[in-house]
């Protein structure tokens, strides 16, 4: 085993909204290049965990380490710069911008030219814009979206919008990618295609992925380990096949 | 060349062509003095509407206090020109300096107002900017500055007392405003307009502009890809304020007397009407809407009270036709005409060369 710090380490994470403990005492460790699943019935607090990891909510207590670095309580933009990118359960694209521009917004922090250089059209503007165009097109090719790069993102079909959101997240050059229900609203064919894409991302971009999903076929198909949340509490944790056959988990999903 | 670059060049071309043709016609005496007199205010209003479009169309925040920034620029630049009137006698140099100073003053107000205002979003932001616009106007209404042999005398809310009556001259006289030297010429207006247009269009077509549009389209997603939301909102707001200030300087130097009551709520709304009808985020739309909507009431002045009726009908007609399917089809057909078709293949070859479709 390597001595390096785990990619993501969550210790005793908790958040309280008024009297409601939405997430309580969550512990989780994700190693590099792992594909980790976070599952649980509706309202279990999965998206809340994502929102804490990305800085949208500030945890009431507990700590989050990314690659050994404490990132608890930082702003969403700072956390992205540290290396966490995400997609959203309800797709949040920049709807009045082209497909290419959506990805170029993701590349924003990797290019250093200033607004003044942009207005005066100094050489660095042209050089870096060209690099951005090339990088963005390359990313779109991975998701087979390069043919539609001038389309408005809101005009894309649903499945492609989900892919574009992943492409945009990858453009920020993250170490850890959080996918919030990537297969929601997809048919079995699209889901199978998505599974291939996710595996491809891990290999090609040397990525670590944490995903929330309801589609058990997808979870058992690709996730190595899972954590099951129920009413904000950890119900089970471990290797996917074992956890999914745990009677406690089955009860939580299907009832007594 | 990129598609946006081509589009921006066309927009610049439209503006230049409009002012050159009108300028030539007016100097040839074809246009008549009344219409010629409209060219300078049209230019100034175009600067205002494109700068407001940066806040409303690109940043996506409804600002109802644009006249306030124009007011700051108008009076700071105007007072500067009055003070140096006898020192700098070259009028183009004087107004150039006034433009820089007025623009910077408006930018400063943009920062001061932007910091508290941009903590808000949506309707709240609109209400607070409206308030700031009115506050700036009211403050201007109460400023008194008199110059005499002993120097400058300031007073707030009441006329200056204890001045040396023999040598006193009013610089800023409360509700009566200022009498700045009339340095604004059509050439200066067109130069400033083109510069503002280029600055805004280049800003929009850069990293900064994309960040602003991303914030407009989805605030949370913009943060999630690492965009410093506060920084870019403030940047766009300040640039918009500064350009409004520049337009204000041109405005104060084009009128014999400029009273603060001109910068009221109605002016902010008038500019907003130009922007909304021209199309949010479309600079070309703002320009065309401003030309039509500003010129109309003036052209129809003879029909007296009916002119506002015509104005209203035009507003409604523009709203309806802009989105009507029939009109859109018509525009498509016009674009498909042989003359325009010649331009098209060139662009297509270039895009197809980069990527297979």
XYZ file of C-alpha atoms in Angstrom:
613
model
C 0.000 0.000 0.000
C 1.222 3.496 -0.776
C 1.973 5.940 1.982
C 0.360 8.871 0.126
C -2.621 10.600 1.689
C -6.011 9.442 0.405
C -7.618 11.587 -2.300
C -10.558 12.473 -0.081
C -10.932 11.962 3.615
C -14.064 13.007 5.468
C -13.980 12.928 9.253
C -17.059 13.176 11.488
C -18.820 15.434 9.002
C -22.135 16.848 10.230
C -24.519 19.617 9.267
C -27.574 20.856 11.047
C -30.357 23.033 9.596
C -32.158 24.410 12.648
C -33.150 21.326 14.601
C -32.677 18.932 11.690
C -29.476 16.942 11.504
C -29.288 16.489 7.739
C -25.981 14.655 7.846
C -24.487 13.262 11.028
C -21.065 11.842 11.802
C -20.105 10.792 8.302
C -16.703 9.201 7.755
C -15.438 8.359 4.327
C -12.099 7.697 2.640
C -11.538 7.599 -1.096
C -8.253 6.474 -2.588
C -6.769 7.833 -5.787
C -8.338 6.527 -9.018
C -11.159 4.929 -7.067
C -14.772 5.011 -8.173
C -16.824 5.438 -5.059
C -20.611 5.405 -4.803
C -22.784 7.302 -2.361
C -26.258 5.835 -2.328
C -29.353 5.957 -0.207
C -33.102 6.534 -0.365
C -34.553 9.940 -1.265
C -33.854 12.600 1.338
C -30.995 10.647 2.884
C -28.640 13.647 2.621
C -26.510 12.610 -0.352
C -26.664 15.917 -2.199
C -26.120 17.724 1.109
C -22.823 15.851 1.410
C -21.899 17.047 -2.097
C -22.841 20.588 -1.177
C -20.580 20.458 1.860
C -17.714 18.991 -0.149
C -17.982 21.784 -2.721
C -18.417 24.614 -0.213
C -22.043 25.457 -0.973
C -22.900 24.603 2.653
C -20.537 25.080 5.562
C -20.471 21.944 7.750
C -21.535 22.389 11.392
C -18.678 20.149 12.459
C -16.139 17.762 11.018
C -13.302 18.130 8.548
C -12.712 17.444 4.876
C -9.228 16.703 3.567
C -8.436 16.720 -0.119
C -5.103 15.060 -0.786
C -4.127 15.715 2.835
C -5.106 19.388 2.708
C -7.891 20.729 4.923
C -10.499 22.374 2.712
C -13.355 22.595 5.227
C -15.369 25.808 5.036
C -13.709 27.270 1.930
C -15.762 28.995 -0.750
C -17.004 27.013 -3.778
C -14.609 28.829 -6.122
C -11.624 28.163 -3.841
C -12.541 24.510 -3.476
C -12.709 24.178 -7.235
C -9.217 25.655 -7.462
C -8.061 23.049 -4.926
C -9.281 20.354 -7.293
C -12.891 19.341 -6.758
C -15.314 19.684 -9.663
C -18.931 18.617 -9.751
C -22.051 18.143 -11.796
C -25.562 18.818 -10.582
C -28.629 16.680 -10.075
C -30.783 19.234 -11.900
C -28.529 20.181 -14.805
C -26.978 23.613 -14.413
C -25.469 24.596 -17.727
C -24.826 28.135 -18.901
C -27.918 27.952 -21.042
C -27.536 31.034 -23.223
C -23.937 30.218 -24.121
C -22.648 27.906 -26.805
C -21.453 24.380 -26.035
C -17.862 25.464 -26.674
C -18.170 28.522 -24.422
C -19.548 26.377 -21.602
C -16.355 24.372 -21.620
C -14.244 27.516 -22.043
C -15.760 28.906 -18.844
C -14.501 25.733 -17.187
C -11.001 26.525 -18.477
C -11.228 30.033 -17.002
C -8.717 29.667 -14.171
C -6.094 27.922 -16.271
C -5.493 30.939 -18.486
C -3.866 33.983 -17.029
C -4.571 36.879 -19.379
C -6.293 39.803 -17.677
C -9.450 41.667 -18.656
C -7.344 44.617 -19.810
C -5.283 42.379 -22.080
C -8.568 41.069 -23.446
C -9.942 44.551 -24.156
C -6.717 45.761 -25.785
C -6.325 42.467 -27.677
C -2.688 42.012 -26.688
C -0.768 38.977 -28.037
C -1.398 36.890 -24.909
C -5.147 37.154 -25.499
C -4.882 35.544 -28.946
C -2.402 32.915 -27.812
C -4.396 31.809 -24.779
C -7.778 32.016 -26.489
C -6.434 29.716 -29.205
C -5.163 27.288 -26.574
C -8.550 27.409 -24.858
C -10.356 26.674 -28.127
C -8.113 23.702 -28.805
C -8.355 22.309 -25.280
C -12.133 22.744 -25.203
C -12.579 21.070 -28.590
C -10.409 18.194 -27.435
C -12.584 17.719 -24.352
C -15.766 17.912 -26.412
C -14.396 15.218 -28.706
C -14.091 12.855 -25.754
C -17.825 13.237 -25.206
C -18.649 13.274 -28.920
C -19.989 16.799 -28.659
C -17.492 18.468 -30.980
C -19.962 18.477 -33.856
C -22.280 20.727 -31.865
C -19.858 23.168 -30.388
C -21.654 26.256 -31.740
C -25.101 25.088 -30.575
C -26.666 26.827 -27.596
C -26.239 24.468 -24.675
C -29.951 24.627 -23.807
C -30.767 23.244 -27.277
C -28.876 20.011 -26.677
C -30.833 16.843 -25.925
C -30.924 15.796 -22.287
C -28.271 13.088 -22.413
C -25.824 15.390 -24.165
C -26.477 18.147 -21.625
C -25.376 15.726 -18.898
C -22.238 14.917 -20.878
C -21.510 18.591 -21.432
C -21.759 19.198 -17.706
C -19.144 16.509 -17.115
C -16.930 17.998 -19.831
C -17.209 21.428 -18.227
C -16.304 19.997 -14.808
C -13.289 18.189 -16.293
C -12.152 21.416 -17.953
C -11.340 22.841 -14.513
C -8.641 20.164 -14.276
C -9.870 18.561 -11.039
C -8.342 15.784 -8.966
C -11.709 14.601 -7.733
C -14.932 14.604 -9.728
C -18.312 14.541 -8.015
C -21.202 13.294 -10.149
C -24.696 13.890 -8.776
C -27.044 11.320 -10.314
C -25.402 11.253 -13.734
C -27.836 8.637 -15.042
C -31.032 10.393 -13.923
C -33.551 10.427 -16.754
C -31.470 8.217 -19.036
C -32.690 5.093 -20.804
C -30.784 1.772 -20.361
C -28.761 2.346 -23.543
C -27.707 5.806 -22.482
C -26.840 4.497 -19.020
C -24.632 1.777 -20.492
C -22.947 4.414 -22.621
C -22.462 6.577 -19.525
C -20.829 3.686 -17.656
C -18.291 3.331 -20.458
C -17.658 7.088 -20.423
C -17.070 7.124 -16.661
C -14.557 4.277 -16.857
C -12.864 6.068 -19.751
C -12.613 9.306 -17.727
C -10.866 7.522 -14.855
C -8.261 6.089 -17.213
C -7.752 8.999 -19.551
C -7.799 11.833 -17.002
C -6.286 9.861 -14.097
C -9.424 10.773 -12.176
C -11.007 9.855 -8.873
C -14.802 9.866 -8.870
C -17.440 10.026 -6.182
C -20.933 9.549 -7.507
C -24.469 9.674 -6.209
C -26.819 7.328 -8.000
C -30.183 5.656 -7.761
C -29.645 3.291 -10.658
C -28.423 0.144 -8.865
C -27.362 -1.451 -12.123
C -24.956 1.409 -12.686
C -23.731 1.377 -9.096
C -23.106 -2.360 -8.971
C -21.642 -2.221 -12.464
C -18.920 0.336 -11.868
C -18.504 1.343 -8.217
C -15.813 -0.504 -6.307
C -16.974 0.670 -2.915
C -20.109 2.381 -1.659
C -21.451 4.162 1.364
C -25.168 3.937 2.070
C -26.772 6.910 3.764
C -30.145 6.798 5.466
C -31.650 9.757 7.315
C -28.248 11.465 7.296
C -26.533 8.553 8.985
C -24.161 6.009 7.560
C -26.020 2.726 7.208
C -23.355 0.575 5.614
C -19.990 0.940 3.960
C -17.711 -1.345 2.016
C -17.360 -3.380 -1.168
C -20.361 -2.793 -3.424
C -21.656 -6.347 -3.850
C -21.552 -7.069 -0.121
C -23.186 -3.815 0.866
C -25.998 -4.150 -1.667
C -26.882 -7.585 -0.262
C -26.872 -6.362 3.315
C -30.395 -6.894 4.775
C -30.228 -3.452 6.476
C -29.699 -1.774 3.107
C -32.463 -3.719 1.441
C -34.832 -2.762 4.242
C -33.914 0.903 3.941
C -34.699 0.862 0.234
C -37.704 -1.443 0.119
C -39.129 -1.100 3.622
C -39.884 -3.900 6.092
C -11.765 35.028 -38.600
C -14.036 34.112 -35.726
C -17.778 34.533 -36.166
C -18.080 36.920 -33.210
C -15.235 39.058 -34.556
C -17.019 39.342 -37.910
C -20.260 40.249 -36.161
C -18.538 42.878 -34.038
C -16.917 44.422 -37.105
C -20.328 44.598 -38.792
C -21.737 46.382 -35.728
C -18.889 48.901 -35.766
C -19.447 49.354 -39.487
C -23.152 50.076 -39.015
C -22.431 52.772 -36.431
C -19.674 54.406 -38.476
C -21.747 54.312 -41.655
C -24.759 55.832 -39.900
C -22.798 58.742 -38.482
C -20.719 59.367 -41.612
C -23.777 59.390 -43.875
C -25.783 61.583 -41.495
C -22.763 63.814 -40.901
C -22.225 64.351 -44.628
C -25.933 64.908 -45.243
C -26.161 67.439 -42.435
C -23.104 69.389 -43.571
C -24.528 69.385 -47.097
C -27.663 70.905 -45.612
C -29.962 68.074 -46.726
C -30.818 66.956 -43.218
C -32.036 70.261 -41.832
C -30.924 71.816 -38.589
C -33.434 69.976 -36.427
C -32.339 66.499 -37.486
C -28.667 67.472 -37.479
C -29.073 68.548 -33.885
C -30.234 65.032 -33.016
C -26.988 63.353 -34.033
C -24.993 64.295 -30.932
C -27.667 63.210 -28.421
C -28.234 59.984 -30.379
C -24.514 59.234 -30.130
C -24.538 59.937 -26.404
C -27.603 57.775 -25.825
C -26.040 54.923 -27.786
C -23.030 55.046 -25.445
C -25.435 54.934 -22.496
C -27.471 52.043 -23.806
C -24.486 49.870 -24.722
C -22.958 50.505 -21.313
C -26.212 49.600 -19.573
C -26.443 46.510 -21.776
C -23.196 45.351 -20.184
C -24.873 45.314 -16.753
C -28.342 44.191 -17.779
C -27.680 41.970 -20.784
C -24.276 40.465 -20.081
C -24.116 40.469 -16.282
C -27.854 39.890 -15.999
C -28.500 42.377 -13.203
C -31.282 44.914 -13.562
C -29.800 48.299 -12.744
C -32.232 51.202 -12.523
C -29.696 53.837 -11.516
C -27.751 54.325 -14.714
C -28.640 58.024 -14.874
C -26.873 58.407 -11.520
C -23.497 57.411 -12.966
C -24.128 59.620 -15.972
C -24.865 62.461 -13.524
C -21.563 61.952 -11.690
C -19.597 62.022 -14.935
C -21.535 65.020 -16.275
C -20.936 67.224 -13.249
C -17.394 66.180 -12.377
C -16.312 66.610 -16.004
C -18.361 69.797 -16.353
C -16.990 71.463 -13.218
C -13.463 70.520 -14.286
C -13.961 72.172 -17.687
C -15.396 75.341 -16.130
C -12.427 75.589 -13.756
C -9.800 75.156 -16.457
C -11.729 77.098 -19.087
C -9.209 79.957 -19.085
C -6.142 77.777 -18.604
C -6.719 75.227 -21.349
C -8.189 77.003 -24.340
C -7.948 74.143 -26.830
C -11.457 72.684 -26.662
C -10.647 69.113 -27.780
C -7.890 68.837 -25.190
C -10.171 70.237 -22.490
C -12.973 67.784 -23.196
C -10.553 64.862 -23.506
C -9.252 65.583 -20.012
C -12.814 66.086 -18.777
C -13.805 62.707 -20.240
C -10.949 60.952 -18.436
C -11.727 62.688 -15.130
C -15.501 62.235 -15.425
C -15.082 58.581 -16.379
C -12.779 57.920 -13.432
C -15.163 59.685 -11.039
C -18.073 57.572 -12.268
C -15.918 54.435 -11.972
C -15.119 55.401 -8.371
C -18.839 55.750 -7.647
C -19.347 52.433 -9.400
C -16.959 50.790 -6.935
C -18.464 52.569 -3.903
C -22.019 51.726 -4.877
C -21.159 48.336 -6.351
C -19.627 46.920 -3.187
C -22.832 47.154 -1.108
C -25.285 46.770 -4.015
C -23.711 43.657 -5.514
C -24.293 41.766 -2.282
C -27.871 41.689 -3.527
C -29.403 40.021 -6.531
C -32.450 40.367 -8.760
C -35.270 42.651 -7.651
C -33.439 43.816 -4.540
C -30.511 44.992 -6.602
C -32.885 46.849 -8.934
C -34.538 48.668 -6.020
C -31.261 49.685 -4.394
C -29.724 50.953 -7.657
C -32.890 52.968 -8.213
C -32.393 54.484 -4.770
C -28.755 55.312 -5.448
C -29.645 57.010 -8.715
C -32.129 59.265 -6.922
C -29.672 59.988 -4.090
C -26.978 61.116 -6.521
C -29.485 63.392 -8.265
C -30.648 64.886 -4.956
C -27.093 65.509 -3.808
C -26.300 67.269 -7.092
C -29.426 69.352 -6.593
C -27.948 70.802 -3.407
C -24.378 71.540 -4.374
C -23.307 75.167 -4.605
C -19.847 76.126 -5.787
C -18.802 79.739 -6.340
C -15.428 81.027 -7.449
C -14.199 84.486 -6.514
C -10.899 86.279 -5.975
C -10.288 84.310 -2.759
C -10.697 80.931 -4.434
C -13.476 78.359 -4.379
C -16.416 78.374 -1.956
C -18.484 75.273 -1.356
C -21.845 74.983 0.258
C -24.406 72.250 0.637
C -28.187 72.760 0.653
C -27.970 76.579 0.820
C -26.381 79.171 -1.477
C -22.812 80.128 -0.684
C -22.552 83.137 1.635
C -19.727 85.607 2.153
C -18.381 85.758 -1.359
C -16.688 88.724 -2.896
C -19.592 89.860 -5.083
C -17.467 91.798 -7.584
C -15.396 88.832 -8.728
C -17.796 85.967 -7.981
C -18.860 83.590 -10.688
C -21.173 80.632 -10.210
C -19.765 77.251 -11.043
C -22.442 74.990 -9.651
C -25.722 76.564 -8.708
C -27.821 73.923 -6.989
C -30.964 73.020 -8.890
C -29.935 75.236 -11.785
C -26.885 73.133 -12.412
C -23.834 74.096 -14.414
C -22.954 75.951 -17.588
C -20.099 73.964 -19.039
C -18.271 75.125 -22.172
C -19.888 73.597 -25.245
C -16.963 71.485 -26.352
C -18.837 68.417 -27.554
C -18.662 67.989 -31.309
C -20.048 65.207 -33.451
C -16.541 63.960 -34.251
C -15.673 63.640 -30.559
C -18.951 61.847 -29.849
C -18.356 59.360 -32.670
C -14.765 58.709 -31.558
C -15.825 58.116 -27.953
C -18.747 55.983 -29.100
C -16.518 53.776 -31.244
C -13.994 53.398 -28.428
C -16.718 52.477 -25.924
C -18.220 50.013 -28.367
C -14.867 48.342 -29.009
C -14.053 48.193 -25.294
C -17.415 46.617 -24.464
C -17.415 44.145 -27.351
C -13.832 43.067 -26.682
C -14.601 42.677 -23.007
C -17.632 40.525 -23.758
C -15.645 38.350 -26.161
C -12.968 37.488 -23.595
C -12.491 35.426 -20.456
C -14.023 38.230 -18.390
C -17.148 38.466 -20.519
C -17.657 34.720 -20.498
C -17.308 34.697 -16.721
C -20.004 37.404 -16.462
C -22.354 35.520 -18.771
C -21.738 32.322 -16.825
C -22.720 34.139 -13.623
C -25.837 35.454 -15.377
C -26.850 32.019 -16.646
C -26.158 30.051 -13.495
C -24.715 31.588 -10.368
C -24.050 28.320 -8.539
C -22.535 26.543 -11.529
C -20.250 29.529 -12.172
C -18.921 29.254 -8.620
C -18.530 25.509 -9.005
C -16.125 25.937 -11.924
C -13.984 28.288 -9.857
C -15.174 31.715 -10.965
C -14.730 34.498 -8.437
C -18.289 35.762 -8.707
C -17.864 38.968 -6.691
C -14.825 40.069 -8.690
C -16.439 39.734 -12.097
C -19.765 41.239 -11.094
C -17.969 44.281 -9.684
C -15.702 44.556 -12.727
C -18.615 44.611 -15.178
C -20.602 47.019 -12.995
C -17.677 49.453 -12.730
C -16.878 49.392 -16.455
C -20.540 50.038 -17.163
C -20.580 52.955 -14.683
C -17.384 54.461 -16.093
C -18.691 54.447 -19.650
C -21.969 55.992 -18.473
C -19.865 58.681 -16.789
C -18.055 59.351 -20.066
C -21.410 59.744 -21.813
C -22.384 62.150 -19.040
C -19.324 64.317 -19.736
C -20.258 64.518 -23.414
C -23.817 65.362 -22.409
C -22.903 68.200 -20.037
C -20.632 69.709 -22.685
C -23.337 69.604 -25.331
C -25.916 71.673 -23.450
C -25.856 75.353 -22.512
C -27.281 74.641 -19.055
C -27.524 71.290 -17.347
C -29.836 70.989 -14.334
C -29.700 67.900 -12.054
C -33.399 67.199 -12.548
C -32.536 65.809 -15.999
C -30.952 62.782 -14.332
C -34.134 61.439 -12.855
C -35.701 58.030 -12.786
C -37.235 58.526 -16.239
C -33.836 58.820 -17.862
C -32.681 55.516 -16.371
C -35.871 53.883 -17.566
C -35.560 55.418 -21.032
C -32.100 53.872 -21.437
C -33.408 50.576 -20.112
C -36.192 50.648 -22.717
C -33.592 51.038 -25.476
C -31.633 48.088 -24.099
C -34.590 45.770 -23.572
C -36.165 46.474 -26.937
C -32.856 46.149 -28.723
C -32.367 42.745 -27.168
C -30.549 41.917 -23.947
C -26.891 41.208 -24.583
C -27.033 42.430 -28.189
C -24.975 45.589 -28.722
C -26.177 45.979 -32.287
C -29.772 45.766 -31.115
C -29.206 48.451 -28.489
C -27.689 50.743 -31.102
C -30.508 50.356 -33.597
C -33.230 50.641 -30.937
C -31.618 53.802 -29.580
C -31.444 55.450 -32.999
C -35.067 54.654 -33.828
C -36.601 55.326 -30.440
C -34.647 58.495 -29.764
C -35.243 60.029 -33.174
C -38.952 59.179 -33.392
C -40.455 61.551 -30.810
C -38.261 64.355 -32.140
C -39.216 63.732 -35.772
C -42.898 63.653 -34.887
C -42.757 66.776 -32.774
C -45.074 68.580 -35.243
C -47.969 66.259 -34.530
C -47.844 67.451 -30.932
C -49.427 65.218 -28.355
C -49.887 62.373 -30.813
C -46.160 61.758 -30.888
C -46.193 59.859 -27.623
C -49.023 57.759 -29.024
C -46.909 56.913 -32.063
C -43.976 56.200 -29.764
C -46.068 53.741 -27.777
C -47.293 52.014 -30.925
C -43.732 51.655 -32.185
C -42.653 50.198 -28.837
C -45.430 47.628 -28.921
C -44.816 46.841 -32.598
C -41.106 46.272 -31.936
C -41.886 43.956 -29.050
C -44.300 41.907 -31.125
C -42.318 41.742 -34.339
C -38.993 40.967 -32.775
C -40.226 37.541 -31.734
C -42.900 36.900 -34.349
C -42.292 33.717 -36.374
C -43.273 35.469 -39.601
C -40.714 38.183 -39.029
C -38.030 35.664 -38.125
C -38.726 33.717 -41.331
C -38.505 36.940 -43.283
C -35.126 37.669 -41.757
C -33.951 34.155 -42.656
C -35.108 34.714 -46.238
C -33.288 38.035 -46.424
C -30.148 36.375 -45.127
C -30.487 33.706 -47.826
C -30.553 36.314 -50.622
C -27.773 35.947 -53.221
C -25.918 39.052 -51.971
C -25.554 37.644 -48.480
C -25.041 34.114 -49.739
C -21.699 35.202 -51.195
C -20.389 35.910 -47.709
C -21.491 32.598 -46.292
C -19.353 29.903 -47.998
C -16.146 31.559 -46.809
C -17.149 31.154 -43.198
C -18.404 27.631 -43.725
C -15.178 26.427 -45.277
C -13.283 27.726 -42.306
C -15.437 26.066 -39.678
C -15.546 22.846 -41.648
C -11.766 22.903 -41.995
C -11.318 22.903 -38.241
C -13.838 20.260 -37.356
C -15.763 17.619 -39.219
C -19.435 18.205 -38.821
